[in-house]
PDB file of C-alpha atoms in Angstrom:
ATOM      1  CA  MET A   1     -39.752  52.675 -17.832  1.00 46.00           C
ATOM      2  CA  ARG A   2     -36.101  51.651 -18.027  1.00 55.00           C
ATOM      3  CA  THR A   3     -36.996  47.946 -17.742  1.00 57.00           C
ATOM      4  CA  ALA A   4     -39.497  48.283 -20.611  1.00 59.00           C
ATOM      5  CA  VAL A   5     -36.807  49.873 -22.787  1.00 56.00           C
ATOM      6  CA  ALA A   6     -34.332  47.131 -21.851  1.00 56.00           C
ATOM      7  CA  CYS A   7     -36.926  44.478 -22.672  1.00 67.00           C
ATOM      8  CA  THR A   8     -37.705  46.068 -26.050  1.00 82.00           C
ATOM      9  CA  HIS A   9     -33.996  46.285 -26.843  1.00 80.00           C
ATOM     10  CA  MET A  10     -33.546  42.626 -25.928  1.00 82.00           C
ATOM     11  CA  GLN A  11     -36.481  41.655 -28.164  1.00 88.00           C
ATOM     12  CA  GLU A  12     -34.919  43.576 -31.049  1.00 91.00           C
ATOM     13  CA  GLN A  13     -31.591  41.822 -30.473  1.00 92.00           C
ATOM     14  CA  ALA A  14     -33.348  38.446 -30.255  1.00 92.00           C
ATOM     15  CA  ALA A  15     -35.073  39.035 -33.588  1.00 94.00           C
ATOM     16  CA  ALA A  16     -31.778  40.082 -35.180  1.00 95.00           C
ATOM     17  CA  LEU A  17     -30.057  36.956 -33.859  1.00 96.00           C
ATOM     18  CA  ALA A  18     -32.838  34.662 -35.091  1.00 96.00           C
ATOM     19  CA  ASP A  19     -32.737  36.322 -38.528  1.00 97.00           C
ATOM     20  CA  ALA A  20     -28.966  35.884 -38.658  1.00 97.00           C
ATOM     21  CA  VAL A  21     -29.205  32.211 -37.638  1.00 97.00           C
ATOM     22  CA  GLU A  22     -31.747  31.528 -40.390  1.00 97.00           C
ATOM     23  CA  ALA A  23     -29.502  33.228 -42.932  1.00 98.00           C
ATOM     24  CA  ALA A  24     -26.245  31.589 -41.793  1.00 98.00           C
ATOM     25  CA  LEU A  25     -27.202  27.959 -41.278  1.00 98.00           C
ATOM     26  CA  PRO A  26     -27.707  26.935 -44.909  1.00 98.00           C
ATOM     27  CA  GLY A  27     -24.170  27.981 -45.812  1.00 98.00           C
ATOM     28  CA  TRP A  28     -22.709  26.389 -42.686  1.00 98.00           C
ATOM     29  CA  VAL A  29     -24.295  23.034 -43.518  1.00 98.00           C
ATOM     30  CA  VAL A  30     -22.934  23.164 -47.076  1.00 98.00           C
ATOM     31  CA  ARG A  31     -19.439  24.208 -45.903  1.00 98.00           C
ATOM     32  CA  SER A  32     -19.421  21.495 -43.244  1.00 98.00           C
ATOM     33  CA  VAL A  33     -20.353  18.764 -45.714  1.00 98.00           C
ATOM     34  CA  GLU A  34     -17.862  20.056 -48.263  1.00 98.00           C
ATOM     35  CA  ARG A  35     -15.011  20.175 -45.740  1.00 97.00           C
ATOM     36  CA  VAL A  36     -15.545  16.607 -44.524  1.00 97.00           C
ATOM     37  CA  LEU A  37     -16.222  15.262 -48.019  1.00 97.00           C
ATOM     38  CA  VAL A  38     -13.037  16.807 -49.422  1.00 97.00           C
ATOM     39  CA  ALA A  39     -11.010  15.591 -46.428  1.00 96.00           C
ATOM     40  CA  TYR A  40     -12.259  12.035 -46.944  1.00 96.00           C
ATOM     41  CA  ARG A  41     -12.616  11.739 -50.730  1.00 96.00           C
ATOM     42  CA  GLY A  42     -10.380  14.533 -51.959  1.00 97.00           C
ATOM     43  CA  ALA A  43     -13.222  16.144 -53.926  1.00 97.00           C
ATOM     44  CA  THR A  44     -16.855  17.098 -53.718  1.00 96.00           C
ATOM     45  CA  ASP A  45     -19.736  15.233 -55.313  1.00 95.00           C
ATOM     46  CA  ALA A  46     -22.585  17.082 -57.054  1.00 97.00           C
ATOM     47  CA  ASP A  47     -25.324  14.842 -55.626  1.00 98.00           C
ATOM     48  CA  VAL A  48     -23.969  15.090 -52.085  1.00 98.00           C
ATOM     49  CA  MET A  49     -23.600  18.840 -52.363  1.00 98.00           C
ATOM     50  CA  ARG A  50     -27.171  19.112 -53.670  1.00 98.00           C
ATOM     51  CA  ALA A  51     -28.325  17.117 -50.625  1.00 98.00           C
ATOM     52  CA  ALA A  52     -26.238  19.431 -48.423  1.00 98.00           C
ATOM     53  CA  ALA A  53     -27.941  22.498 -49.905  1.00 98.00           C
ATOM     54  CA  GLU A  54     -31.367  20.976 -49.231  1.00 98.00           C
ATOM     55  CA  ALA A  55     -30.374  20.029 -45.686  1.00 98.00           C
ATOM     56  CA  GLY A  56     -29.030  23.546 -45.194  1.00 98.00           C
ATOM     57  CA  GLN A  57     -32.350  25.081 -46.180  1.00 98.00           C
ATOM     58  CA  ARG A  58     -34.149  22.789 -43.712  1.00 98.00           C
ATOM     59  CA  ALA A  59     -31.626  23.689 -41.006  1.00 98.00           C
ATOM     60  CA  GLY A  60     -32.157  27.403 -41.542  1.00 97.00           C
ATOM     61  CA  ALA A  61     -35.929  27.067 -41.374  1.00 97.00           C
ATOM     62  CA  GLU A  62     -36.177  24.524 -38.555  1.00 98.00           C
ATOM     63  CA  VAL A  63     -33.380  25.678 -36.262  1.00 97.00           C
ATOM     64  CA  GLY A  64     -34.262  29.287 -36.999  1.00 96.00           C
ATOM     65  CA  ALA A  65     -37.790  28.539 -35.777  1.00 97.00           C
ATOM     66  CA  GLU A  66     -36.402  26.796 -32.663  1.00 97.00           C
ATOM     67  CA  VAL A  67     -34.243  29.849 -31.915  1.00 97.00           C
ATOM     68  CA  ARG A  68     -37.247  32.166 -32.353  1.00 96.00           C
ATOM     69  CA  VAL A  69     -39.333  30.083 -29.934  1.00 96.00           C
ATOM     70  CA  LEU A  70     -36.511  30.046 -27.383  1.00 96.00           C
ATOM     71  CA  LEU A  71     -35.868  33.772 -27.632  1.00 94.00           C
ATOM     72  CA  ALA A  72     -39.581  34.566 -27.345  1.00 93.00           C
ATOM     73  CA  GLU A  73     -39.626  32.926 -23.905  1.00 93.00           C
ATOM     74  CA  ASP A  74     -39.136  35.005 -20.806  1.00 90.00           C
ATOM     75  CA  ILE A  75     -35.425  35.065 -19.941  1.00 90.00           C
ATOM     76  CA  ASP A  76     -36.079  33.368 -16.607  1.00 90.00           C
ATOM     77  CA  GLU A  77     -37.822  30.505 -18.436  1.00 92.00           C
ATOM     78  CA  GLN A  78     -35.142  29.864 -21.067  1.00 92.00           C
ATOM     79  CA  ARG A  79     -33.674  26.445 -20.307  1.00 93.00           C
ATOM     80  CA  THR A  80     -31.170  26.367 -23.151  1.00 95.00           C
ATOM     81  CA  THR A  81     -29.257  28.805 -25.326  1.00 95.00           C
ATOM     82  CA  PRO A  82     -29.183  29.697 -29.000  1.00 96.00           C
ATOM     83  CA  LEU A  83     -25.653  28.283 -29.224  1.00 96.00           C
ATOM     84  CA  THR A  84     -26.871  24.956 -27.850  1.00 96.00           C
ATOM     85  CA  LEU A  85     -29.510  24.885 -30.581  1.00 97.00           C
ATOM     86  CA  LEU A  86     -26.840  25.669 -33.188  1.00 96.00           C
ATOM     87  CA  ARG A  87     -24.686  22.840 -31.863  1.00 96.00           C
ATOM     88  CA  ALA A  88     -27.621  20.455 -32.255  1.00 96.00           C
ATOM     89  CA  ALA A  89     -27.828  21.510 -35.917  1.00 97.00           C
ATOM     90  CA  VAL A  90     -24.943  19.129 -36.627  1.00 98.00           C
ATOM     91  CA  ARG A  91     -27.720  16.650 -37.360  1.00 98.00           C
ATOM     92  CA  TYR A  92     -28.221  18.253 -40.791  1.00 98.00           C
ATOM     93  CA  PRO A  93     -24.718  17.844 -42.250  1.00 98.00           C
ATOM     94  CA  THR A  94     -24.398  14.543 -40.367  1.00 98.00           C
ATOM     95  CA  GLU A  95     -27.398  13.031 -42.160  1.00 98.00           C
ATOM     96  CA  VAL A  96     -25.941  14.054 -45.533  1.00 98.00           C
ATOM     97  CA  LEU A  97     -22.490  12.694 -44.758  1.00 98.00           C
ATOM     98  CA  ARG A  98     -23.862   9.411 -43.407  1.00 98.00           C
ATOM     99  CA  ALA A  99     -26.035   8.960 -46.501  1.00 98.00           C
ATOM    100  CA  ALA A 100     -22.901   9.515 -48.597  1.00 97.00           C
ATOM    101  CA  GLY A 101     -21.146   6.727 -46.725  1.00 97.00           C
ATOM    102  CA  ILE A 102     -18.562   8.938 -45.046  1.00 97.00           C
ATOM    103  CA  PRO A 103     -17.289   7.411 -41.788  1.00 96.00           C
ATOM    104  CA  GLY A 104     -17.107   9.457 -38.586  1.00 95.00           C
ATOM    105  CA  VAL A 105     -13.868  11.125 -37.610  1.00 94.00           C
ATOM    106  CA  VAL A 106     -11.602  10.488 -34.644  1.00 93.00           C
ATOM    107  CA  ARG A 107     -12.415  12.944 -31.860  1.00 93.00           C
ATOM    108  CA  ASP A 108     -10.922  13.541 -28.470  1.00 92.00           C
ATOM    109  CA  GLU A 109     -12.621  12.042 -25.430  1.00 94.00           C
ATOM    110  CA  GLN A 110     -14.029  15.332 -24.194  1.00 93.00           C
ATOM    111  CA  GLN A 111     -15.672  16.131 -27.541  1.00 92.00           C
ATOM    112  CA  GLU A 112     -17.137  12.626 -27.634  1.00 93.00           C
ATOM    113  CA  ARG A 113     -18.510  13.081 -24.117  1.00 94.00           C
ATOM    114  CA  LEU A 114     -19.862  16.593 -24.693  1.00 92.00           C
ATOM    115  CA  PHE A 115     -21.268  15.996 -28.180  1.00 93.00           C
ATOM    116  CA  PRO A 116     -21.918  12.273 -28.624  1.00 94.00           C
ATOM    117  CA  ASN A 117     -23.973  12.762 -31.803  1.00 93.00           C
ATOM    118  CA  ASP A 118     -21.352  14.948 -33.474  1.00 97.00           C
ATOM    119  CA  VAL A 119     -19.495  12.112 -35.198  1.00 97.00           C
ATOM    120  CA  TYR A 120     -17.901  14.493 -37.740  1.00 97.00           C
ATOM    121  CA  ASP A 121     -16.657  17.008 -35.129  1.00 96.00           C
ATOM    122  CA  LEU A 122     -18.744  19.847 -36.537  1.00 97.00           C
ATOM    123  CA  ALA A 123     -20.220  21.397 -33.367  1.00 96.00           C
ATOM    124  CA  PRO A 124     -19.421  25.109 -33.246  1.00 96.00           C
ATOM    125  CA  ALA A 125     -17.587  26.435 -30.208  1.00 94.00           C
ATOM    126  CA  ASN A 126     -19.147  29.866 -30.689  1.00 96.00           C
ATOM    127  CA  PHE A 127     -21.453  31.798 -33.006  1.00 97.00           C
ATOM    128  CA  ALA A 128     -18.607  32.851 -35.320  1.00 97.00           C
ATOM    129  CA  ASP A 129     -17.754  29.187 -35.978  1.00 97.00           C
ATOM    130  CA  VAL A 130     -21.084  28.923 -37.787  1.00 97.00           C
ATOM    131  CA  ASP A 131     -20.565  32.199 -39.602  1.00 97.00           C
ATOM    132  CA  PRO A 132     -18.592  35.323 -38.671  1.00 97.00           C
ATOM    133  CA  ALA A 133     -21.788  37.303 -39.319  1.00 96.00           C
ATOM    134  CA  LEU A 134     -23.353  35.642 -36.241  1.00 96.00           C
ATOM    135  CA  ALA A 135     -20.734  36.949 -33.819  1.00 96.00           C
ATOM    136  CA  GLU A 136     -22.104  40.472 -33.480  1.00 96.00           C
ATOM    137  CA  PRO A 137     -25.817  39.628 -33.143  1.00 96.00           C
ATOM    138  CA  GLY A 138     -24.929  36.814 -30.723  1.00 95.00           C
ATOM    139  CA  LEU A 139     -22.882  39.162 -28.568  1.00 95.00           C
ATOM    140  CA  ALA A 140     -25.497  41.933 -28.753  1.00 93.00           C
ATOM    141  CA  TRP A 141     -28.292  39.572 -27.747  1.00 92.00           C
ATOM    142  CA  GLY A 142     -26.211  38.161 -24.877  1.00 91.00           C
ATOM    143  CA  ALA A 143     -25.418  41.638 -23.603  1.00 90.00           C
ATOM    144  CA  ALA A 144     -29.049  42.729 -23.855  1.00 89.00           C
ATOM    145  CA  LYS A 145     -30.200  39.596 -22.017  1.00 89.00           C
ATOM    146  CA  ALA A 146     -27.594  40.118 -19.286  1.00 88.00           C
ATOM    147  CA  PHE A 147     -28.618  43.757 -18.854  1.00 88.00           C
ATOM    148  CA  ASN A 148     -32.291  42.816 -18.708  1.00 85.00           C
ATOM    149  CA  HIS A 149     -31.542  40.092 -16.164  1.00 85.00           C
ATOM    150  CA  LEU A 150     -29.562  42.502 -13.981  1.00 86.00           C
ATOM    151  CA  GLN A 151     -32.309  45.112 -14.123  1.00 84.00           C
ATOM    152  CA  ARG A 152     -34.940  42.564 -13.215  1.00 83.00           C
ATOM    153  CA  HIS A 153     -33.046  40.869 -10.401  1.00 85.00           C
ATOM    154  CA  LYS A 154     -30.957  43.632  -8.825  1.00 81.00           C
ATOM    155  CA  THR A 155     -31.359  44.011  -5.108  1.00 71.00           C
ATOM    156  CA  GLY A 156     -31.140  47.136  -3.031  1.00 57.00           C
TER     157      GLY A 156
END
């Protein structure tokens, strides 16, 4: 009975995290494009920001769906993490910035090795780097997954 409750709780936390990712990504894409654009050009551009908003909507829908698929898998079958999927979402602001002709930024060697496709140094280190509103659902999901894992695999 306790394992079923833990599993239900984890599913609730997974749904909350996926919802939060879908809601947060559009704004993160726009903020990322704006930050790099202003750093390079000193101002924003209406057409680029419109493209950023469109890319943000795609990111929310597509990465949100990827997160839902991942979190629907059994915990022992999950081969990646939601944060890894969020880090891969750099492709959305990157495509906008490249189309705008913005050159990549100088990154340290470790960042280049860890995130070779993140030419604008946008990859989030944690959920809160995408949006502070993701910190709590990310932590809650992680705790629920850890508890479920311990319940499932405890010995003795």
